[in-house]
C-alpha cells in the first residue's frame, strides 16, 4: 500500500501518520523529519535546507525529490509506505509518478486533510515535539501527561523553530500557492479522498482507516 497524506501545515498529518504506520505496518517517509534530522546532524543537506525551512519556504524540488526517490528504492518499502509532506509541488508529484512507474508500483490513495486557517494557526503555535522520539503533542488539544515530558519515551518536549506566528503565516501562504494545486492534480487522477480535519484526532483516524480498509 502506498499512501500520501496531503494537507496544510498543522492539519494533523504527522499525528495521523504515527497511528497509521503502526496499524498498517507502513514505512514512514516524512520529508520534514528527514530534513530536520539533516540539520541536526550538520550534514551538507542540512546546511542547504536550513535557510529555506527557517523562513517557511520550500526546499528546492530537486533536493527533496532525490531524497524520496532514494528512500523509496530501499527494500523495506516493498511492504508499503506512507508519504507525509511529499509531494508539495506539481513538479514533485510528477517526479513521484515517474519513479513509481519505473518501480511498477501504483499510488493507492491520497488522503487530503482539510482544516480552516484559524485552527491551523492555533495548532501550530501550541505544538510541542519530543526531542528524542519525535512524538507530537499540543499544549491544549493533546497535552502530555506531565508538562514538557513525552508520554512515550520520557524525552523533553520542544517548540519547532518554524512554529512561530510569523513563520506559520508564511508557511500557510506557501501551501496555498505551491501545494494546494495538488488537490486538483490528484482529484483528476481519481486518487483523492478528503477528510474534514476539524474533528477529534480519533474520529479522523477512524475515517482514514475506513477509506484504506475499503481499498484492501
Ligand atoms: P513539515 O515538517 O512537513 O511540516 P508541515 O507540512 O508544515 O506540517 P506540520 O508538521 O507542521 O503539520 P502536520 O500536518 O504534520 O500537523 P501535526 O500532526 O504535527 O515541513 C517543514 C518544512 O520542511 C517545510 O516548511 C519546508 O521548508 C520543508 N519541507 C518538507 N517537505 C518538503 C518538500 N516535500 N518540499 C520542499 N520542502 C519541504 O499537528 C499539528 C498540531 O496540532 C500538533 O500539536 C497536534 O498535537 C495538533 N493536532 C493534530 N490533530 C489535531 C486535531 N484533530 N485536533 C486538535 N489538535 C490536533
PDB file of C-alpha atoms and ligand atoms in Angstrom:
ATOM      1  CA  UNK A   1       0.000   0.000   0.000  1.00  0.00           C
ATOM      2  CA  UNK A   2       1.398   3.390  -0.964  1.00  0.00           C
ATOM      3  CA  UNK A   3      -0.380   6.364   0.573  1.00  0.00           C
ATOM      4  CA  UNK A   4       0.138  10.131   0.572  1.00  0.00           C
ATOM      5  CA  UNK A   5      -1.077  12.394   3.386  1.00  0.00           C
ATOM      6  CA  UNK A   6      -1.759  15.821   1.906  1.00  0.00           C
ATOM      7  CA  UNK A   7      -2.768  18.936   3.792  1.00  0.00           C
ATOM      8  CA  UNK A   8      -1.655  22.312   5.087  1.00  0.00           C
ATOM      9  CA  UNK A   9       0.890  22.770   7.865  1.00  0.00           C
ATOM     10  CA  UNK A  10      -0.811  21.790  11.125  1.00  0.00           C
ATOM     11  CA  UNK A  11      -3.575  19.714   9.502  1.00  0.00           C
ATOM     12  CA  UNK A  12      -2.541  16.745  11.619  1.00  0.00           C
ATOM     13  CA  UNK A  13      -0.617  14.735   9.006  1.00  0.00           C
ATOM     14  CA  UNK A  14       2.123  13.731  11.430  1.00  0.00           C
ATOM     15  CA  UNK A  15      -0.385  12.954  14.195  1.00  0.00           C
ATOM     16  CA  UNK A  16      -2.385  10.637  11.927  1.00  0.00           C
ATOM     17  CA  UNK A  17       0.753   9.177  10.326  1.00  0.00           C
ATOM     18  CA  UNK A  18       2.033   7.977  13.729  1.00  0.00           C
ATOM     19  CA  UNK A  19      -1.144   5.917  14.138  1.00  0.00           C
ATOM     20  CA  UNK A  20      -1.463   4.771  10.509  1.00  0.00           C
ATOM     21  CA  UNK A  21       2.075   3.420  10.092  1.00  0.00           C
ATOM     22  CA  UNK A  22       1.604   1.420  13.258  1.00  0.00           C
ATOM     23  CA  UNK A  23      -1.760  -0.047  12.233  1.00  0.00           C
ATOM     24  CA  UNK A  24      -0.907  -0.795   8.588  1.00  0.00           C
ATOM     25  CA  UNK A  25       2.825  -1.530   9.112  1.00  0.00           C
ATOM     26  CA  UNK A  26       3.932   1.062   6.607  1.00  0.00           C
ATOM     27  CA  UNK A  27       7.363   2.660   6.265  1.00  0.00           C
ATOM     28  CA  UNK A  28       7.016   6.314   7.292  1.00  0.00           C
ATOM     29  CA  UNK A  29       8.624   8.827   4.942  1.00  0.00           C
ATOM     30  CA  UNK A  30       8.249  12.392   6.232  1.00  0.00           C
ATOM     31  CA  UNK A  31      10.407  14.832   4.305  1.00  0.00           C
ATOM     32  CA  UNK A  32      10.180  17.463   7.074  1.00  0.00           C
ATOM     33  CA  UNK A  33      11.574  14.949   9.614  1.00  0.00           C
ATOM     34  CA  UNK A  34      14.348  13.866   7.221  1.00  0.00           C
ATOM     35  CA  UNK A  35      15.336  17.496   6.626  1.00  0.00           C
ATOM     36  CA  UNK A  36      15.248  18.355  10.357  1.00  0.00           C
ATOM     37  CA  UNK A  37      17.413  15.269  11.002  1.00  0.00           C
ATOM     38  CA  UNK A  38      19.906  16.522   8.411  1.00  0.00           C
ATOM     39  CA  UNK A  39      20.034  19.956  10.064  1.00  0.00           C
ATOM     40  CA  UNK A  40      20.601  18.359  13.470  1.00  0.00           C
ATOM     41  CA  UNK A  41      23.458  16.223  12.153  1.00  0.00           C
ATOM     42  CA  UNK A  42      25.084  19.228  10.446  1.00  0.00           C
ATOM     43  CA  UNK A  43      25.279  17.467   7.052  1.00  0.00           C
ATOM     44  CA  UNK A  44      25.619  19.304   3.732  1.00  0.00           C
ATOM     45  CA  UNK A  45      21.929  18.611   3.057  1.00  0.00           C
ATOM     46  CA  UNK A  46      21.034  20.159   6.414  1.00  0.00           C
ATOM     47  CA  UNK A  47      23.099  23.275   5.720  1.00  0.00           C
ATOM     48  CA  UNK A  48      21.336  23.671   2.392  1.00  0.00           C
ATOM     49  CA  UNK A  49      17.842  23.093   3.830  1.00  0.00           C
ATOM     50  CA  UNK A  50      18.133  25.246   6.966  1.00  0.00           C
ATOM     51  CA  UNK A  51      17.737  28.681   5.364  1.00  0.00           C
ATOM     52  CA  UNK A  52      14.573  27.649   3.493  1.00  0.00           C
ATOM     53  CA  UNK A  53      12.942  25.956   6.469  1.00  0.00           C
ATOM     54  CA  UNK A  54      13.650  28.807   8.889  1.00  0.00           C
ATOM     55  CA  UNK A  55      11.907  31.193   6.507  1.00  0.00           C
ATOM     56  CA  UNK A  56       8.937  28.886   5.912  1.00  0.00           C
ATOM     57  CA  UNK A  57       9.899  28.371   2.267  1.00  0.00           C
ATOM     58  CA  UNK A  58      10.087  25.053   0.428  1.00  0.00           C
ATOM     59  CA  UNK A  59      13.438  23.330  -0.042  1.00  0.00           C
ATOM     60  CA  UNK A  60      14.230  23.097  -3.807  1.00  0.00           C
ATOM     61  CA  UNK A  61      12.390  20.331  -5.652  1.00  0.00           C
ATOM     62  CA  UNK A  62      15.493  18.514  -6.943  1.00  0.00           C
ATOM     63  CA  UNK A  63      16.871  18.132  -3.400  1.00  0.00           C
ATOM     64  CA  UNK A  64      13.643  16.698  -1.967  1.00  0.00           C
ATOM     65  CA  UNK A  65      12.883  14.503  -4.984  1.00  0.00           C
ATOM     66  CA  UNK A  66      16.376  12.964  -4.692  1.00  0.00           C
ATOM     67  CA  UNK A  67      15.829  12.141  -1.003  1.00  0.00           C
ATOM     68  CA  UNK A  68      12.440  10.490  -1.584  1.00  0.00           C
ATOM     69  CA  UNK A  69      13.488   8.527  -4.670  1.00  0.00           C
ATOM     70  CA  UNK A  70      16.425   7.068  -2.783  1.00  0.00           C
ATOM     71  CA  UNK A  71      14.274   6.156   0.213  1.00  0.00           C
ATOM     72  CA  UNK A  72      11.530   4.506  -1.883  1.00  0.00           C
ATOM     73  CA  UNK A  73      14.099   2.227  -3.504  1.00  0.00           C
ATOM     74  CA  UNK A  74      15.191   0.773  -0.148  1.00  0.00           C
ATOM     75  CA  UNK A  75      13.995  -2.813   0.373  1.00  0.00           C
ATOM     76  CA  UNK A  76      11.877  -2.080   3.472  1.00  0.00           C
ATOM     77  CA  UNK A  77       9.483  -0.046   1.296  1.00  0.00           C
ATOM     78  CA  UNK A  78       8.442  -3.222  -0.539  1.00  0.00           C
ATOM     79  CA  UNK A  79       5.670  -3.788   2.022  1.00  0.00           C
ATOM     80  CA  UNK A  80       4.249  -0.289   1.614  1.00  0.00           C
ATOM     81  CA  UNK A  81       4.940   3.280   2.632  1.00  0.00           C
ATOM     82  CA  UNK A  82       3.201   6.414   3.823  1.00  0.00           C
ATOM     83  CA  UNK A  83       4.439   9.745   2.448  1.00  0.00           C
ATOM     84  CA  UNK A  84       3.916  12.787   4.709  1.00  0.00           C
ATOM     85  CA  UNK A  85       4.851  16.232   3.397  1.00  0.00           C
ATOM     86  CA  UNK A  86       5.752  14.965  -0.070  1.00  0.00           C
ATOM     87  CA  UNK A  87       4.898  15.794  -2.785  1.00  0.00           C
ATOM     88  CA  UNK A  88       4.417  19.502  -2.129  1.00  0.00           C
ATOM     89  CA  UNK A  89       4.583  20.899  -5.651  1.00  0.00           C
ATOM     90  CA  UNK A  90       3.343  19.709  -9.034  1.00  0.00           C
ATOM     91  CA  UNK A  91       6.982  19.187 -10.077  1.00  0.00           C
ATOM     92  CA  UNK A  92       7.451  16.816  -7.103  1.00  0.00           C
ATOM     93  CA  UNK A  93       4.192  14.990  -7.893  1.00  0.00           C
ATOM     94  CA  UNK A  94       5.277  14.388 -11.483  1.00  0.00           C
ATOM     95  CA  UNK A  95       8.671  13.149 -10.312  1.00  0.00           C
ATOM     96  CA  UNK A  96       6.924  10.742  -7.940  1.00  0.00           C
ATOM     97  CA  UNK A  97       4.694   9.465 -10.764  1.00  0.00           C
ATOM     98  CA  UNK A  98       7.823   8.749 -12.778  1.00  0.00           C
ATOM     99  CA  UNK A  99       9.698   6.888 -10.072  1.00  0.00           C
ATOM    100  CA  UNK A 100       6.624   4.787  -9.206  1.00  0.00           C
ATOM    101  CA  UNK A 101       6.097   3.931 -12.877  1.00  0.00           C
ATOM    102  CA  UNK A 102       9.746   2.847 -13.106  1.00  0.00           C
ATOM    103  CA  UNK A 103       9.255   0.670  -9.999  1.00  0.00           C
ATOM    104  CA  UNK A 104       5.963  -0.641 -11.397  1.00  0.00           C
ATOM    105  CA  UNK A 105       4.169   0.401  -8.197  1.00  0.00           C
ATOM    106  CA  UNK A 106       0.803   2.136  -8.125  1.00  0.00           C
ATOM    107  CA  UNK A 107      -0.058   5.036  -5.845  1.00  0.00           C
ATOM    108  CA  UNK A 108      -3.065   3.728  -3.932  1.00  0.00           C
ATOM    109  CA  UNK A 109      -4.611   6.823  -2.337  1.00  0.00           C
ATOM    110  CA  UNK A 110      -4.059  10.460  -1.468  1.00  0.00           C
ATOM    111  CA  UNK A 111      -5.735  11.387   1.812  1.00  0.00           C
ATOM    112  CA  UNK A 112      -6.276  15.140   1.981  1.00  0.00           C
ATOM    113  CA  UNK A 113      -6.901  16.518   5.484  1.00  0.00           C
ATOM    114  CA  UNK A 114      -8.721  19.832   5.283  1.00  0.00           C
ATOM    115  CA  UNK A 115      -8.659  22.316   8.204  1.00  0.00           C
ATOM    116  CA  UNK A 116      -9.589  26.007   8.430  1.00  0.00           C
ATOM    117  CA  UNK A 117      -6.820  28.558   8.803  1.00  0.00           C
ATOM    118  CA  UNK A 118      -7.662  29.889  12.275  1.00  0.00           C
ATOM    119  CA  UNK A 119      -7.498  26.356  13.670  1.00  0.00           C
ATOM    120  CA  UNK A 120      -4.198  25.680  11.847  1.00  0.00           C
ATOM    121  CA  UNK A 121      -2.564  28.693  13.486  1.00  0.00           C
ATOM    122  CA  UNK A 122      -3.788  27.607  16.946  1.00  0.00           C
ATOM    123  CA  UNK A 123      -2.497  24.073  16.375  1.00  0.00           C
ATOM    124  CA  UNK A 124       0.929  25.064  15.121  1.00  0.00           C
ATOM    125  CA  UNK A 125       1.712  27.736  17.682  1.00  0.00           C
ATOM    126  CA  UNK A 126       0.743  25.318  20.509  1.00  0.00           C
ATOM    127  CA  UNK A 127       2.541  22.269  19.128  1.00  0.00           C
ATOM    128  CA  UNK A 128       5.290  20.570  21.114  1.00  0.00           C
ATOM    129  CA  UNK A 129       7.508  17.774  19.778  1.00  0.00           C
ATOM    130  CA  UNK A 130       9.629  15.182  21.592  1.00  0.00           C
ATOM    131  CA  UNK A 131      13.362  15.739  21.072  1.00  0.00           C
ATOM    132  CA  UNK A 132      14.023  12.015  21.391  1.00  0.00           C
ATOM    133  CA  UNK A 133      11.283  10.118  19.522  1.00  0.00           C
ATOM    134  CA  UNK A 134       9.539  12.887  17.563  1.00  0.00           C
ATOM    135  CA  UNK A 135       6.059  12.256  19.060  1.00  0.00           C
ATOM    136  CA  UNK A 136       3.770  15.266  18.665  1.00  0.00           C
ATOM    137  CA  UNK A 137       1.667  16.986  21.351  1.00  0.00           C
ATOM    138  CA  UNK A 138      -0.312  20.178  21.773  1.00  0.00           C
ATOM    139  CA  UNK A 139      -0.350  22.310  24.903  1.00  0.00           C
ATOM    140  CA  UNK A 140      -4.189  22.410  24.848  1.00  0.00           C
ATOM    141  CA  UNK A 141      -5.581  19.891  22.340  1.00  0.00           C
ATOM    142  CA  UNK A 142      -3.289  16.928  23.003  1.00  0.00           C
ATOM    143  CA  UNK A 143      -1.224  17.612  26.144  1.00  0.00           C
ATOM    144  CA  UNK A 144       1.299  15.135  27.574  1.00  0.00           C
ATOM    145  CA  UNK A 145       0.503  13.649  30.997  1.00  0.00           C
ATOM    146  CA  UNK A 146       3.429  15.566  32.541  1.00  0.00           C
ATOM    147  CA  UNK A 147       4.160  19.083  31.250  1.00  0.00           C
ATOM    148  CA  UNK A 148       7.003  19.118  28.658  1.00  0.00           C
ATOM    149  CA  UNK A 149       7.721  15.385  29.067  1.00  0.00           C
ATOM    150  CA  UNK A 150       6.972  12.811  26.345  1.00  0.00           C
ATOM    151  CA  UNK A 151       4.402  10.153  27.386  1.00  0.00           C
ATOM    152  CA  UNK A 152       6.040   7.585  25.144  1.00  0.00           C
ATOM    153  CA  UNK A 153       9.754   7.842  25.971  1.00  0.00           C
ATOM    154  CA  UNK A 154      10.171  10.460  28.726  1.00  0.00           C
ATOM    155  CA  UNK A 155      12.073  12.776  26.351  1.00  0.00           C
ATOM    156  CA  UNK A 156      11.970  16.575  26.596  1.00  0.00           C
ATOM    157  CA  UNK A 157       9.350  18.407  24.515  1.00  0.00           C
ATOM    158  CA  UNK A 158      10.309  21.489  22.491  1.00  0.00           C
ATOM    159  CA  UNK A 159       8.717  24.014  20.133  1.00  0.00           C
ATOM    160  CA  UNK A 160       9.820  23.835  16.475  1.00  0.00           C
ATOM    161  CA  UNK A 161      11.609  26.959  15.241  1.00  0.00           C
ATOM    162  CA  UNK A 162       9.223  27.298  12.305  1.00  0.00           C
ATOM    163  CA  UNK A 163       6.162  27.279  14.602  1.00  0.00           C
ATOM    164  CA  UNK A 164       6.446  30.995  15.465  1.00  0.00           C
ATOM    165  CA  UNK A 165       3.426  33.011  14.313  1.00  0.00           C
ATOM    166  CA  UNK A 166       5.401  34.868  11.599  1.00  0.00           C
ATOM    167  CA  UNK A 167       6.823  31.688  10.045  1.00  0.00           C
ATOM    168  CA  UNK A 168       3.497  29.848  10.327  1.00  0.00           C
ATOM    169  CA  UNK A 169       1.823  32.673   8.372  1.00  0.00           C
ATOM    170  CA  UNK A 170       4.438  32.348   5.632  1.00  0.00           C
ATOM    171  CA  UNK A 171       4.160  28.530   5.540  1.00  0.00           C
ATOM    172  CA  UNK A 172       0.397  28.793   5.077  1.00  0.00           C
ATOM    173  CA  UNK A 173       0.849  31.232   2.177  1.00  0.00           C
ATOM    174  CA  UNK A 174       3.411  28.904   0.574  1.00  0.00           C
ATOM    175  CA  UNK A 175       0.988  25.994   0.993  1.00  0.00           C
ATOM    176  CA  UNK A 176      -1.843  27.855  -0.730  1.00  0.00           C
ATOM    177  CA  UNK A 177       0.335  28.853  -3.660  1.00  0.00           C
ATOM    178  CA  UNK A 178       2.525  25.810  -4.229  1.00  0.00           C
ATOM    179  CA  UNK A 179       0.855  22.780  -2.659  1.00  0.00           C
ATOM    180  CA  UNK A 180      -2.888  23.367  -2.939  1.00  0.00           C
ATOM    181  CA  UNK A 181      -2.847  22.741  -6.726  1.00  0.00           C
ATOM    182  CA  UNK A 182      -2.064  19.091  -5.892  1.00  0.00           C
ATOM    183  CA  UNK A 183      -5.635  18.648  -4.667  1.00  0.00           C
ATOM    184  CA  UNK A 184      -6.857  19.082  -8.235  1.00  0.00           C
ATOM    185  CA  UNK A 185      -3.895  17.100  -9.616  1.00  0.00           C
ATOM    186  CA  UNK A 186      -4.901  14.011  -7.632  1.00  0.00           C
ATOM    187  CA  UNK A 187      -8.631  14.569  -7.989  1.00  0.00           C
ATOM    188  CA  UNK A 188      -8.192  14.334 -11.740  1.00  0.00           C
ATOM    189  CA  UNK A 189      -6.419  11.002 -11.275  1.00  0.00           C
ATOM    190  CA  UNK A 190      -9.327   9.819  -9.116  1.00  0.00           C
ATOM    191  CA  UNK A 191      -6.986   9.195  -6.187  1.00  0.00           C
ATOM    192  CA  UNK A 192      -8.188  11.871  -3.770  1.00  0.00           C
ATOM    193  CA  UNK A 193     -10.159  11.367  -0.542  1.00  0.00           C
ATOM    194  CA  UNK A 194     -10.823  14.499   1.505  1.00  0.00           C
ATOM    195  CA  UNK A 195     -11.385  14.281   5.261  1.00  0.00           C
ATOM    196  CA  UNK A 196     -12.703  17.057   7.482  1.00  0.00           C
ATOM    197  CA  UNK A 197      -9.721  17.660   9.772  1.00  0.00           C
ATOM    198  CA  UNK A 198     -11.715  19.916  12.140  1.00  0.00           C
ATOM    199  CA  UNK A 199     -12.668  16.900  14.250  1.00  0.00           C
ATOM    200  CA  UNK A 200     -11.194  14.945  17.132  1.00  0.00           C
ATOM    201  CA  UNK A 201      -7.932  13.110  16.384  1.00  0.00           C
ATOM    202  CA  UNK A 202      -9.544   9.679  16.899  1.00  0.00           C
ATOM    203  CA  UNK A 203     -12.547  10.493  14.678  1.00  0.00           C
ATOM    204  CA  UNK A 204     -10.244  11.491  11.825  1.00  0.00           C
ATOM    205  CA  UNK A 205      -8.182   8.351  12.310  1.00  0.00           C
ATOM    206  CA  UNK A 206     -11.315   6.167  12.127  1.00  0.00           C
ATOM    207  CA  UNK A 207     -12.389   7.855   8.893  1.00  0.00           C
ATOM    208  CA  UNK A 208      -8.981   7.446   7.257  1.00  0.00           C
ATOM    209  CA  UNK A 209      -8.905   3.772   8.278  1.00  0.00           C
ATOM    210  CA  UNK A 210     -12.345   3.266   6.706  1.00  0.00           C
ATOM    211  CA  UNK A 211     -11.010   4.635   3.411  1.00  0.00           C
ATOM    212  CA  UNK A 212      -7.879   2.470   3.500  1.00  0.00           C
ATOM    213  CA  UNK A 213      -9.769  -0.661   4.588  1.00  0.00           C
ATOM    214  CA  UNK A 214     -12.201  -0.239   1.702  1.00  0.00           C
ATOM    215  CA  UNK A 215      -9.249  -0.452  -0.716  1.00  0.00           C
ATOM    216  CA  UNK A 216      -7.994  -3.816   0.535  1.00  0.00           C
TER     217      UNK A 216
HETATM  218  P1  LIG B   1       6.929  19.545   7.611  1.00  0.00           P
HETATM  219  O1  LIG B   1       7.676  19.042   8.761  1.00  0.00           O
HETATM  220  O2  LIG B   1       6.412  18.566   6.604  1.00  0.00           O
HETATM  221  O3  LIG B   1       5.777  20.469   8.139  1.00  0.00           O
HETATM  222  P2  LIG B   1       4.301  20.763   7.586  1.00  0.00           P
HETATM  223  O4  LIG B   1       3.793  20.154   6.371  1.00  0.00           O
HETATM  224  O5  LIG B   1       4.318  22.246   7.582  1.00  0.00           O
HETATM  225  O6  LIG B   1       3.417  20.041   8.541  1.00  0.00           O
HETATM  226  P3  LIG B   1       3.499  20.074  10.042  1.00  0.00           P
HETATM  227  O7  LIG B   1       4.459  19.054  10.540  1.00  0.00           O
HETATM  228  O8  LIG B   1       3.720  21.480  10.523  1.00  0.00           O
HETATM  229  O9  LIG B   1       1.984  19.718  10.420  1.00  0.00           O
HETATM  230  P4  LIG B   1       1.196  18.346  10.467  1.00  0.00           P
HETATM  231  O10 LIG B   1       0.130  18.377   9.432  1.00  0.00           O
HETATM  232  O11 LIG B   1       2.123  17.159  10.469  1.00  0.00           O
HETATM  233  O12 LIG B   1       0.496  18.520  11.873  1.00  0.00           O
HETATM  234  P5  LIG B   1       0.730  17.767  13.272  1.00  0.00           P
HETATM  235  O13 LIG B   1       0.253  16.357  13.191  1.00  0.00           O
HETATM  236  O14 LIG B   1       2.118  17.982  13.769  1.00  0.00           O
HETATM  237  O15 LIG B   1       7.816  20.585   6.777  1.00  0.00           O
HETATM  238  C1  LIG B   1       8.599  21.564   7.422  1.00  0.00           C
HETATM  239  C2  LIG B   1       9.434  22.301   6.377  1.00  0.00           C
HETATM  240  O16 LIG B   1      10.318  21.374   5.706  1.00  0.00           O
HETATM  241  C3  LIG B   1       8.658  22.971   5.236  1.00  0.00           C
HETATM  242  O17 LIG B   1       8.187  24.244   5.601  1.00  0.00           O
HETATM  243  C4  LIG B   1       9.736  23.014   4.138  1.00  0.00           C
HETATM  244  O18 LIG B   1      10.643  24.064   4.357  1.00  0.00           O
HETATM  245  C5  LIG B   1      10.479  21.700   4.331  1.00  0.00           C
HETATM  246  N1  LIG B   1       9.913  20.590   3.502  1.00  0.00           N
HETATM  247  C6  LIG B   1       9.336  19.445   3.969  1.00  0.00           C
HETATM  248  N2  LIG B   1       8.917  18.679   2.947  1.00  0.00           N
HETATM  249  C7  LIG B   1       9.224  19.357   1.819  1.00  0.00           C
HETATM  250  C8  LIG B   1       9.006  19.085   0.428  1.00  0.00           C
HETATM  251  N3  LIG B   1       8.381  17.984   0.007  1.00  0.00           N
HETATM  252  N4  LIG B   1       9.442  20.014  -0.470  1.00  0.00           N
HETATM  253  C9  LIG B   1      10.076  21.133  -0.068  1.00  0.00           C
HETATM  254  N5  LIG B   1      10.296  21.459   1.227  1.00  0.00           N
HETATM  255  C10 LIG B   1       9.872  20.568   2.166  1.00  0.00           C
HETATM  256  O19 LIG B   1      -0.304  18.578  14.179  1.00  0.00           O
HETATM  257  C11 LIG B   1      -0.103  19.943  14.490  1.00  0.00           C
HETATM  258  C12 LIG B   1      -0.544  20.209  15.939  1.00  0.00           C
HETATM  259  O20 LIG B   1      -1.957  20.047  16.047  1.00  0.00           O
HETATM  260  C13 LIG B   1       0.065  19.248  16.976  1.00  0.00           C
HETATM  261  O21 LIG B   1       0.316  19.956  18.130  1.00  0.00           O
HETATM  262  C14 LIG B   1      -1.047  18.180  17.219  1.00  0.00           C
HETATM  263  O22 LIG B   1      -0.997  17.632  18.504  1.00  0.00           O
HETATM  264  C15 LIG B   1      -2.305  19.017  16.985  1.00  0.00           C
HETATM  265  N6  LIG B   1      -3.404  18.258  16.372  1.00  0.00           N
HETATM  266  C16 LIG B   1      -3.305  17.322  15.376  1.00  0.00           C
HETATM  267  N7  LIG B   1      -4.529  16.871  15.040  1.00  0.00           N
HETATM  268  C17 LIG B   1      -5.425  17.559  15.799  1.00  0.00           C
HETATM  269  C18 LIG B   1      -6.856  17.543  15.899  1.00  0.00           C
HETATM  270  N8  LIG B   1      -7.605  16.757  15.124  1.00  0.00           N
HETATM  271  N9  LIG B   1      -7.422  18.388  16.783  1.00  0.00           N
HETATM  272  C19 LIG B   1      -6.667  19.204  17.574  1.00  0.00           C
HETATM  273  N10 LIG B   1      -5.309  19.260  17.537  1.00  0.00           N
HETATM  274  C20 LIG B   1      -4.691  18.436  16.647  1.00  0.00           C
END
